[in-house]
Short mmCIF file of C-alpha atoms and ligand atoms in Angstrom, two decimals:
data_model
loop_
_atom_site.label_atom_id
_atom_site.label_comp_id
_atom_site.label_asym_id
_atom_site.label_seq_id
_atom_site.Cartn_x
_atom_site.Cartn_y
_atom_site.Cartn_z
CA MET A 10 -0.01 0.05 -0.01
CA ILE A 11 1.45 3.55 -1.18
CA THR A 12 -0.14 6.07 1.15
CA ALA A 13 -0.24 10.16 0.71
CA GLU A 14 2.79 11.83 1.96
CA GLY A 15 3.04 12.71 5.49
CA ALA A 16 5.26 12.48 8.67
CA THR A 17 4.39 9.01 10.42
CA GLY A 18 2.10 10.20 13.09
CA ALA A 19 2.30 9.37 16.81
CA ASP A 20 -0.64 6.84 16.29
CA GLU A 21 1.60 4.56 14.09
CA ASP A 22 3.85 2.34 15.97
CA LEU A 23 6.53 1.46 13.63
CA THR A 24 8.01 -1.18 15.97
CA GLU A 25 5.12 -3.43 14.83
CA TYR A 26 6.67 -3.83 11.36
CA ASP A 27 9.04 -6.77 10.96
CA ALA A 28 11.30 -4.46 8.75
CA ILE A 29 11.94 -0.73 8.47
CA ILE A 30 13.38 0.08 5.12
CA VAL A 31 14.90 3.65 4.72
CA GLY A 32 14.60 5.03 1.09
CA ALA A 33 12.48 4.16 -1.89
CA GLY A 34 15.14 3.90 -4.58
CA PHE A 35 16.23 0.68 -6.41
CA ALA A 36 18.03 -0.39 -3.11
CA GLY A 37 14.92 0.09 -0.69
CA ALA A 38 12.26 -0.85 -3.17
CA THR A 39 13.87 -4.24 -4.15
CA VAL A 40 14.69 -5.36 -0.51
CA ALA A 41 11.21 -4.33 0.61
CA ARG A 42 9.61 -6.50 -2.07
CA GLU A 43 11.70 -9.60 -1.23
CA LEU A 44 11.16 -9.21 2.28
CA ALA A 45 7.24 -8.98 1.77
CA GLU A 46 6.91 -11.39 -0.85
CA ARG A 47 9.32 -14.35 -0.30
CA GLY A 48 9.62 -13.59 3.49
CA GLY A 49 6.05 -12.81 4.27
CA ARG A 50 7.38 -9.96 6.39
CA ARG A 51 5.41 -6.70 7.20
CA VAL A 52 7.66 -3.94 5.89
CA ILE A 53 7.40 -0.22 5.99
CA VAL A 54 9.41 1.99 3.60
CA LEU A 55 10.30 5.50 4.89
CA GLU A 56 11.24 8.01 1.90
CA ALA A 57 12.34 11.58 2.75
CA ARG A 58 11.20 12.87 -0.64
CA ASP A 59 7.70 13.20 -1.66
CA HIS A 60 7.89 10.44 -4.35
CA ILE A 61 9.27 7.08 -4.60
CA GLY A 62 12.02 6.02 -7.02
CA GLY A 63 15.09 7.56 -5.64
CA ASN A 64 17.36 8.96 -8.45
CA ALA A 65 15.70 6.99 -10.97
CA TYR A 66 12.28 8.87 -10.47
CA ASP A 67 10.75 10.03 -13.71
CA ARG A 68 7.69 12.17 -14.30
CA PHE A 69 5.84 14.05 -17.15
CA ASP A 70 6.85 17.72 -17.29
CA ASP A 71 4.46 20.58 -17.93
CA ALA A 72 4.91 20.21 -21.53
CA GLY A 73 4.05 16.48 -21.32
CA VAL A 74 7.44 15.23 -21.97
CA LEU A 75 8.59 12.27 -19.74
CA ILE A 76 11.63 13.47 -17.96
CA HIS A 77 14.06 12.05 -15.47
CA GLN A 78 14.11 14.48 -12.59
CA TYR A 79 17.54 13.36 -11.36
CA GLY A 80 19.40 13.11 -14.65
CA PRO A 81 19.36 10.66 -17.59
CA HIS A 82 18.97 6.99 -16.47
CA ILE A 83 19.73 4.15 -19.00
CA PHE A 84 19.61 0.63 -17.66
CA HIS A 85 22.03 -1.79 -18.62
CA THR A 86 23.35 -4.99 -17.24
CA THR A 87 25.27 -8.41 -17.92
CA ASP A 88 23.32 -9.73 -14.89
CA ASP A 89 20.68 -12.08 -15.80
CA ARG A 90 19.20 -12.56 -12.33
CA VAL A 91 18.77 -8.67 -12.05
CA PHE A 92 17.25 -8.36 -15.51
CA GLY A 93 14.99 -11.24 -15.16
CA TYR A 94 13.77 -9.97 -11.64
CA LEU A 95 13.22 -6.36 -13.01
CA SER A 96 11.40 -7.75 -16.05
CA ARG A 97 8.78 -9.15 -13.78
CA PHE A 98 7.81 -5.40 -13.08
CA THR A 99 8.31 -4.06 -16.53
CA GLU A 100 8.74 -4.40 -20.39
CA TRP A 101 11.81 -2.57 -22.03
CA ASN A 102 11.68 -0.28 -24.82
CA GLY A 103 15.10 -1.59 -26.40
CA TYR A 104 17.01 1.87 -26.60
CA SER A 105 20.64 1.45 -26.99
CA HIS A 106 22.25 4.56 -25.62
CA GLU A 107 24.66 6.73 -27.93
CA VAL A 108 26.64 9.77 -26.92
CA LEU A 109 28.70 12.21 -28.89
CA ALA A 110 31.32 14.50 -27.54
CA ASN A 111 31.04 18.12 -29.02
CA VAL A 112 34.77 18.88 -29.75
CA HIS A 113 35.06 22.53 -30.93
CA GLY A 114 31.56 21.93 -32.94
CA GLN A 115 32.67 18.64 -34.33
CA TYR A 116 30.87 15.32 -33.00
CA LEU A 117 32.92 12.40 -32.04
CA PRO A 118 31.32 9.13 -30.75
CA VAL A 119 32.02 8.35 -27.03
CA PRO A 120 33.42 5.95 -26.02
CA PHE A 121 36.08 7.27 -28.26
CA ASN A 122 36.21 4.31 -31.05
CA LYS A 123 37.20 3.63 -34.66
CA ARG A 124 34.71 6.15 -36.01
CA SER A 125 35.87 8.75 -33.59
CA LEU A 126 39.67 8.42 -34.69
CA ARG A 127 38.71 8.76 -38.42
CA ILE A 128 36.67 11.85 -37.77
CA ALA A 129 39.53 13.25 -35.53
CA PHE A 130 42.34 12.27 -37.83
CA GLY A 131 40.97 11.92 -40.96
CA GLU A 132 40.29 8.52 -43.03
CA GLU A 133 43.98 7.68 -43.93
CA ARG A 134 45.80 8.67 -40.68
CA GLY A 135 42.71 7.24 -38.64
CA ASN A 136 42.97 3.92 -40.45
CA GLN A 137 46.82 3.90 -39.74
CA LEU A 138 46.21 4.60 -36.09
CA ILE A 139 43.42 2.06 -35.82
CA ALA A 140 45.82 -0.70 -37.23
CA LYS A 141 48.28 0.34 -34.43
CA LEU A 142 45.76 -0.04 -31.70
CA ILE A 143 44.66 -3.31 -33.11
CA ALA A 144 48.27 -4.65 -33.36
CA ARG A 145 48.87 -3.57 -29.70
CA PHE A 146 45.63 -4.48 -27.91
CA GLY A 147 43.76 -6.59 -30.44
CA ASP A 148 40.49 -5.87 -32.22
CA GLU A 149 37.28 -5.02 -30.39
CA LYS A 150 38.89 -4.59 -27.18
CA LYS A 151 38.37 -1.92 -24.62
CA VAL A 152 41.28 0.14 -23.15
CA PRO A 153 40.92 2.54 -20.24
CA ILE A 154 42.68 5.84 -21.24
CA SER A 155 44.77 5.47 -17.97
CA GLU A 156 46.24 2.45 -19.75
CA LEU A 157 46.60 3.85 -23.16
CA ARG A 158 48.21 6.82 -21.51
CA LYS A 159 51.15 4.58 -20.31
CA GLU A 160 52.11 3.36 -23.81
CA SER A 161 55.63 4.84 -25.47
CA ASP A 162 55.12 4.16 -29.16
CA PRO A 163 54.76 7.65 -30.78
CA ASP A 164 51.44 6.74 -32.48
CA LEU A 165 49.80 5.46 -29.41
CA VAL A 166 51.03 8.47 -27.52
CA GLU A 167 49.30 10.60 -29.99
CA ILE A 168 46.19 8.99 -29.93
CA ALA A 169 46.23 9.05 -25.89
CA ASP A 170 47.14 12.66 -25.79
CA TYR A 171 44.36 13.49 -28.29
CA VAL A 172 41.73 11.44 -26.45
CA TRP A 173 42.77 12.67 -23.08
CA GLU A 174 42.90 16.37 -24.16
CA ASN A 175 39.68 16.33 -25.82
CA VAL A 176 37.53 13.78 -24.20
CA PHE A 177 38.52 13.28 -20.68
CA LEU A 178 40.68 16.27 -19.25
CA HIS A 179 38.02 18.90 -19.18
CA TYR A 180 35.08 16.99 -18.78
CA THR A 181 36.45 15.10 -15.70
CA THR A 182 37.59 18.33 -14.27
CA LYS A 183 34.21 19.90 -14.70
CA GLN A 184 32.46 16.84 -13.25
CA TRP A 185 34.66 16.40 -10.17
CA GLY A 186 35.78 19.76 -9.55
CA LYS A 187 39.55 19.02 -9.32
CA ASN A 188 42.42 18.05 -11.65
CA ALA A 189 41.55 15.12 -13.75
CA ASP A 190 44.82 13.36 -12.85
CA GLU A 191 43.69 13.25 -9.24
CA ILE A 192 40.65 11.23 -9.93
CA ASP A 193 40.56 7.49 -9.32
CA VAL A 194 41.31 5.74 -12.49
CA SER A 195 38.25 3.34 -12.01
CA VAL A 196 36.10 6.67 -12.88
CA THR A 197 37.34 7.15 -16.40
CA ALA A 198 37.77 3.28 -16.80
CA ARG A 199 33.94 3.43 -16.99
CA VAL A 200 34.25 4.96 -20.56
CA PRO A 201 37.24 3.06 -22.08
CA VAL A 202 38.50 3.53 -25.55
CA PHE A 203 36.79 0.84 -27.76
CA ILE A 204 38.53 -0.42 -30.67
CA SER A 205 35.45 -1.01 -32.47
CA GLU A 206 32.89 0.31 -34.99
CA ASP A 207 30.16 -0.11 -32.19
CA SER A 208 29.11 3.40 -31.20
CA ARG A 209 26.94 2.44 -28.54
CA TYR A 210 27.73 3.65 -24.95
CA PHE A 211 26.90 0.43 -23.36
CA THR A 212 27.67 -3.02 -24.78
CA ASP A 213 25.91 -4.98 -22.13
CA PRO A 214 23.44 -7.65 -23.46
CA HIS A 215 20.42 -6.16 -21.65
CA GLN A 216 19.82 -2.52 -22.08
CA GLY A 217 16.80 -0.16 -22.31
CA LEU A 218 14.45 1.83 -20.53
CA PRO A 219 11.21 0.56 -18.76
CA THR A 220 8.42 1.01 -21.48
CA ASP A 221 6.10 2.96 -18.99
CA GLY A 222 8.95 4.71 -17.21
CA TYR A 223 10.98 4.04 -14.04
CA THR A 224 8.17 5.45 -11.60
CA ARG A 225 5.78 2.78 -12.83
CA VAL A 226 8.37 0.04 -12.04
CA PHE A 227 8.66 1.35 -8.53
CA GLU A 228 4.84 1.46 -8.20
CA ARG A 229 4.72 -2.22 -9.14
CA LEU A 230 7.59 -3.12 -6.99
CA LEU A 231 6.12 -1.57 -3.91
CA ASP A 232 2.71 -2.58 -4.90
CA HIS A 233 2.35 -5.76 -2.25
CA PRO A 234 -0.10 -6.35 0.72
CA GLY A 235 2.89 -6.57 2.97
CA ILE A 236 4.43 -3.35 2.04
CA THR A 237 3.42 0.21 3.57
CA VAL A 238 5.26 3.27 2.10
CA ARG A 239 5.40 6.65 3.72
CA THR A 240 6.84 9.63 1.58
CA GLY A 241 7.97 12.88 3.14
CA VAL A 242 9.35 11.27 6.17
CA ASP A 243 13.07 11.55 6.98
CA ALA A 244 14.16 8.69 8.96
CA ARG A 245 16.58 10.58 10.90
CA GLY A 246 13.60 12.01 12.95
CA VAL A 247 12.50 8.51 13.75
CA LEU A 248 15.89 6.37 14.24
CA ASP A 249 18.12 7.13 17.25
CA VAL A 250 21.46 5.85 16.97
CA SER A 251 23.25 8.08 19.21
CA THR A 252 24.20 5.30 21.63
CA PRO A 253 26.58 2.81 20.27
CA GLY A 254 25.15 -0.57 19.59
CA ARG A 255 21.79 0.38 20.11
CA VAL A 256 18.92 1.68 17.80
CA LEU A 257 15.65 3.33 19.00
CA VAL A 258 12.89 3.46 16.88
CA ALA A 259 10.46 6.43 17.78
CA GLY A 260 11.98 6.29 21.23
CA ARG A 261 11.47 2.57 21.44
CA PRO A 262 13.54 -0.51 21.32
CA TYR A 263 13.14 -2.42 17.99
CA ALA A 264 13.78 -6.07 17.36
CA GLY A 265 13.17 -6.31 13.62
CA THR A 266 15.37 -5.69 10.65
CA ILE A 267 16.61 -2.14 9.45
CA VAL A 268 17.68 -1.55 5.91
CA TYR A 269 19.20 1.93 5.41
CA THR A 270 19.81 3.43 2.03
CA GLY A 271 20.91 7.00 2.82
CA PRO A 272 24.24 8.55 3.65
CA LEU A 273 25.82 7.00 6.73
CA ASP A 274 27.63 10.25 7.92
CA GLU A 275 24.47 12.06 8.25
CA LEU A 276 22.86 9.37 10.22
CA PHE A 277 25.53 9.27 12.74
CA GLY A 278 25.53 13.18 12.99
CA ASN A 279 28.88 13.43 11.04
CA ARG A 280 30.79 12.51 13.97
CA PHE A 281 33.89 11.31 12.04
CA GLY A 282 33.37 14.14 9.50
CA ARG A 283 31.60 14.62 6.34
CA LEU A 284 31.89 12.24 3.27
CA PRO A 285 32.28 14.23 0.06
CA TYR A 286 29.81 13.80 -2.61
CA ARG A 287 29.32 15.71 -6.02
CA SER A 288 25.81 17.16 -6.53
CA LEU A 289 24.37 18.41 -9.87
CA ASP A 290 22.11 21.30 -10.75
CA PHE A 291 19.84 20.15 -13.43
CA VAL A 292 18.49 23.02 -15.84
CA PHE A 293 15.65 21.71 -17.93
CA GLU A 294 14.40 23.66 -21.06
CA THR A 295 11.49 22.79 -23.51
CA TYR A 296 11.84 23.82 -27.09
CA PRO A 297 8.93 23.70 -29.95
CA VAL A 298 10.80 21.20 -31.96
CA ASP A 299 10.52 17.51 -32.44
CA ARG A 300 14.27 16.92 -32.05
CA TYR A 301 16.84 19.27 -30.30
CA GLN A 302 20.04 17.18 -30.99
CA PRO A 303 21.24 14.20 -33.11
CA LYS A 304 21.71 11.62 -30.17
CA GLY A 305 20.45 11.29 -26.68
CA THR A 306 23.47 12.92 -24.92
CA ILE A 307 25.89 15.46 -26.15
CA ASN A 308 29.14 15.61 -23.86
CA PHE A 309 30.72 19.09 -23.89
CA THR A 310 34.16 17.86 -23.48
CA VAL A 311 36.17 20.83 -24.31
CA SER A 312 33.80 23.88 -23.74
CA GLU A 313 30.86 25.03 -21.75
CA ALA A 314 30.33 25.14 -17.84
CA TYR A 315 27.95 22.23 -17.85
CA THR A 316 29.05 18.78 -18.72
CA ARG A 317 26.32 17.33 -20.89
CA ILE A 318 22.96 17.80 -22.45
CA THR A 319 20.34 14.99 -22.69
CA GLU A 320 17.22 15.08 -24.67
CA PHE A 321 14.72 12.57 -23.01
CA LYS A 322 12.72 11.73 -26.03
CA HIS A 323 15.60 9.91 -27.70
CA MET A 324 15.78 7.53 -24.77
CA THR A 325 12.00 7.40 -23.82
CA ARG A 326 11.06 6.93 -27.33
CA GLN A 327 8.10 9.09 -26.50
CA VAL A 328 6.19 10.17 -29.68
CA LEU A 329 5.28 13.88 -28.95
CA PRO A 330 5.40 16.01 -32.15
CA GLY A 331 6.54 19.75 -31.84
CA ARG A 332 7.78 19.53 -28.22
CA THR A 333 11.06 18.30 -26.58
CA THR A 334 12.81 18.85 -23.30
CA ILE A 335 16.43 18.71 -22.46
CA VAL A 336 18.60 18.91 -19.39
CA ARG A 337 21.92 20.50 -19.09
CA GLU A 338 23.90 19.23 -15.96
CA TYR A 339 26.15 21.69 -13.85
CA SER A 340 28.39 19.82 -11.20
CA ARG A 341 29.17 21.27 -7.87
CA PRO A 342 30.29 19.98 -4.53
CA TYR A 343 27.36 18.64 -2.23
CA ASP A 344 26.43 21.00 0.58
CA PRO A 345 23.59 19.28 2.70
CA ASP A 346 22.84 22.52 4.37
CA ALA A 347 21.97 24.14 1.07
CA GLY A 348 19.02 21.77 0.12
CA MET A 349 21.24 19.78 -2.39
CA ASP A 350 21.08 16.21 -3.22
CA PRO A 351 24.30 13.93 -3.03
CA TYR A 352 24.71 12.29 -6.28
CA TYR A 353 28.19 10.84 -6.75
CA PRO A 354 30.52 9.62 -4.02
CA GLU A 355 33.93 11.00 -4.17
CA VAL A 356 35.76 7.81 -3.74
CA ASN A 357 39.31 7.81 -2.65
CA GLU A 358 41.45 6.02 -0.06
CA GLU A 359 41.31 8.52 2.65
CA VAL A 360 37.57 8.96 2.40
CA GLN A 361 37.03 5.26 2.14
CA ARG A 362 38.75 4.96 5.51
CA MET A 363 36.23 7.69 6.89
CA HIS A 364 33.37 5.40 5.55
CA ALA A 365 34.75 2.29 7.05
CA ARG A 366 34.48 4.14 10.47
CA TYR A 367 30.87 4.65 9.83
CA LYS A 368 30.32 1.17 8.70
CA GLU A 369 31.75 -0.03 11.80
CA LEU A 370 29.16 1.89 13.83
CA ALA A 371 26.36 0.44 11.51
CA ALA A 372 27.70 -3.08 11.83
CA ALA A 373 27.42 -2.77 15.77
CA LEU A 374 24.07 -1.97 15.69
CA PRO A 375 21.71 -4.91 15.81
CA SER A 376 20.05 -6.22 12.48
CA PHE A 377 21.07 -2.94 10.85
CA HIS A 378 22.24 -3.15 7.18
CA PRO A 379 23.56 -0.17 4.95
CA LEU A 380 22.60 -0.58 1.28
CA GLY A 381 22.87 1.15 -1.89
CA ARG A 382 24.88 3.72 -3.72
CA LEU A 383 24.76 6.28 -0.76
CA ALA A 384 24.97 3.86 2.20
CA GLU A 385 27.63 1.99 0.89
CA TYR A 386 29.44 4.92 -0.62
CA ARG A 387 30.29 3.29 -4.12
CA TYR A 388 29.67 4.48 -7.46
CA TYR A 389 27.14 1.80 -8.39
CA ASN A 390 24.87 1.63 -11.26
CA MET A 391 21.17 0.67 -10.94
CA ASP A 392 21.89 -3.13 -11.78
CA ALA A 393 24.56 -3.43 -9.31
CA THR A 394 22.32 -1.91 -6.77
CA VAL A 395 19.45 -4.22 -7.58
CA ALA A 396 22.01 -7.14 -7.37
CA ASN A 397 23.25 -6.25 -4.04
CA ALA A 398 19.67 -5.79 -2.75
CA LEU A 399 18.61 -9.16 -3.99
CA ALA A 400 21.89 -10.50 -2.35
CA LEU A 401 21.01 -8.89 1.02
CA ALA A 402 17.49 -10.14 0.90
CA ASP A 403 18.70 -13.76 0.34
CA GLU A 404 21.03 -13.26 3.41
CA LEU A 405 18.15 -12.07 5.67
CA LEU A 406 15.78 -14.66 4.41
CA LYS A 407 18.25 -17.42 4.79
CA GLU A 408 19.10 -16.27 8.45
CA SER A 409 15.32 -16.49 9.48
CA LYS A 410 14.76 -20.01 8.23
P1 FAD B 8 18.88 6.30 -4.49
O1 FAD B 8 18.19 6.29 -5.76
O2 FAD B 8 19.61 7.44 -4.30
O3 FAD B 8 17.72 6.21 -3.24
C1 FAD B 8 18.02 6.37 -2.11
C2 FAD B 8 16.68 6.94 -1.55
O4 FAD B 8 16.78 7.17 -0.15
C3 FAD B 8 16.47 8.51 -1.88
O5 FAD B 8 15.12 8.50 -2.40
C4 FAD B 8 16.52 9.42 -0.84
O6 FAD B 8 15.50 10.46 -0.73
C5 FAD B 8 16.24 8.34 0.42
N1 FAD B 8 16.77 8.71 1.64
C6 FAD B 8 18.20 9.05 2.01
N2 FAD B 8 18.29 9.31 3.21
C7 FAD B 8 17.04 9.23 3.77
C8 FAD B 8 16.45 9.41 5.22
N3 FAD B 8 17.27 9.71 6.05
N4 FAD B 8 15.14 9.25 5.42
C9 FAD B 8 14.38 8.69 4.47
N5 FAD B 8 14.86 8.55 3.06
C10 FAD B 8 16.05 8.89 2.77
N6 FAD B 8 22.72 4.25 -13.17
C11 FAD B 8 22.52 3.38 -14.26
O7 FAD B 8 22.30 2.15 -14.18
N7 FAD B 8 22.43 3.85 -15.50
C12 FAD B 8 22.38 5.41 -15.63
O8 FAD B 8 22.27 5.82 -16.80
C13 FAD B 8 22.55 6.10 -14.57
N8 FAD B 8 22.63 7.39 -14.48
C14 FAD B 8 22.81 8.10 -13.42
C15 FAD B 8 22.74 9.58 -13.55
C16 FAD B 8 22.94 10.39 -12.38
C17 FAD B 8 23.09 11.92 -12.68
C18 FAD B 8 23.01 9.87 -11.27
C19 FAD B 8 22.88 10.72 -9.97
C20 FAD B 8 22.88 8.42 -11.15
C21 FAD B 8 22.73 7.70 -12.14
N9 FAD B 8 22.76 6.31 -12.03
C22 FAD B 8 22.66 5.56 -13.09
C23 FAD B 8 23.02 5.56 -10.78
C24 FAD B 8 21.53 5.25 -10.02
O9 FAD B 8 20.89 6.53 -9.76
C25 FAD B 8 21.79 4.63 -8.84
O10 FAD B 8 22.64 3.30 -8.86
C26 FAD B 8 20.55 4.18 -8.06
O11 FAD B 8 19.68 5.19 -8.10
C27 FAD B 8 20.98 3.63 -6.72
O12 FAD B 8 19.74 3.52 -5.96
P2 FAD B 8 19.84 3.60 -4.38
O13 FAD B 8 18.29 3.13 -3.82
O14 FAD B 8 20.93 3.11 -3.71
O15 FAD B 8 19.71 5.16 -4.10
N1 UDP B 9 34.26 11.01 -18.91
C1 UDP B 9 34.77 11.94 -19.50
N2 UDP B 9 34.33 12.33 -20.82
C2 UDP B 9 33.34 11.87 -21.41
C3 UDP B 9 32.62 10.80 -20.66
C4 UDP B 9 33.15 10.47 -19.41
O1 UDP B 9 35.84 12.65 -18.98
O2 UDP B 9 32.92 12.30 -22.53
C5 UDP B 9 34.82 10.73 -17.47
C6 UDP B 9 34.30 11.56 -16.47
O3 UDP B 9 35.24 11.59 -15.47
C7 UDP B 9 32.96 10.95 -15.82
C8 UDP B 9 33.57 9.37 -15.98
O4 UDP B 9 34.34 9.28 -17.31
O5 UDP B 9 32.78 11.31 -14.61
C9 UDP B 9 32.44 8.46 -15.99
O6 UDP B 9 31.60 8.68 -17.01
P1 UDP B 9 30.01 8.13 -16.99
O7 UDP B 9 29.35 8.47 -18.36
O8 UDP B 9 30.02 6.66 -16.56
O9 UDP B 9 29.19 9.02 -15.87
P2 UDP B 9 27.78 9.18 -15.26
O10 UDP B 9 26.99 8.78 -16.44
O11 UDP B 9 27.86 8.30 -14.15
O12 UDP B 9 27.85 10.34 -14.79
#
């Protein structure tokens, strides 16, 4: 049952539920469904925002265009279990994401590939360089830019320098607010150079968007007689974790399971310091045209203050003549006191150590489980989030057998 938004009233005894799930994103919604359906548990989901879906939430804007309120979300996975699980709640529209980098007005496919090389260097030189790449790494191989930059052959150095300067350096500096060389190489490895003609952003066998949008998926996931959802409720007003090793729920001891999908530093009063996140400003605009740009996303890799422009109709495949909505993303440091949302964990070794201390506090609480991109402080895609939620549900249901 999904109820109207509103604080949980004094009349509601949360301790009567078998499980309290904090957050109605992919992590919280999946684990709620599993505990209710497979485990027969009575579950309550507390969500601070006035809607379900977490950062994957979508809605129709005033122009009737289906938009992703928290930035473009394209589902992709190699994980058959996750794909099969979510396919119980939706069909998929078959969209394959494509991205172009705008390099001084010229469009290059990203991930940088054989086509990009020919556009950047011309047919003849491009083909020579492609042959060099194939000889060194093999055809159809993916090479992280950090690896390519280690090469010493002059042709490979030329490619690496070009790609670094024109695709990664400025975009990464804008997105992370620091020198691109200071960013963990796993971040840029998400978008490796691809020695291929394939211009899709993701090559996973399963990809696309839910046919009726993400929010409908969440409505179906949470539509179970064992699940109650309260939106507009910040769980920090309900959970008291101020005494190590003890949780009080609305002032009372609680024997059930708690799954927490929000940031751990904020739950524990930032006692070891604040975990840094990047936030984003999303600036939406609607234009009276069918199409604004040639592909779903254009990355601005050498110019502009924003990182990318996404046009939703490409990916949602919505048919709506004469109107289209785009979003520009401006990255900035997360400031919890300024009403921002935390979007990207800024993972590095020092911060991981701080997070590990918060994790220890969480581990000392009885039946308390941090889960998801915020609580685990990991740069997870949606599929990894669902995979972890299913694994946690397996573990919780096994324990209770
Ligand atoms: P979230 O979706 O963040 O949900 C957590 C929920 O918990 C939120 O609704 C929050 O309000 C709530 N919450 C937090 N604290 C509290 C509290 N104290 N009390 C109550 N509620 C609380 N992944 C992909 O696979 N493909 C993509 O294309 C993609 N694009 C992305 C683009 C952007 C701009 C961003 C930011 C992320 C993108 N992702 C993408 C990642 C995807 O958003 C995450 O993997 C996924 O949303 C993680 O789900 P979650 O449930 O862990 O977290
Ligand atoms: N990146 C870049 N240029 C691009 C695309 C990506 O520099 O054209 C880097 C940048 O550091 C970015 C990271 O690669 O943060 C990961 O890109 P991805 O598209 O996976 O980011 P997300 O969609 O999660 O924002």
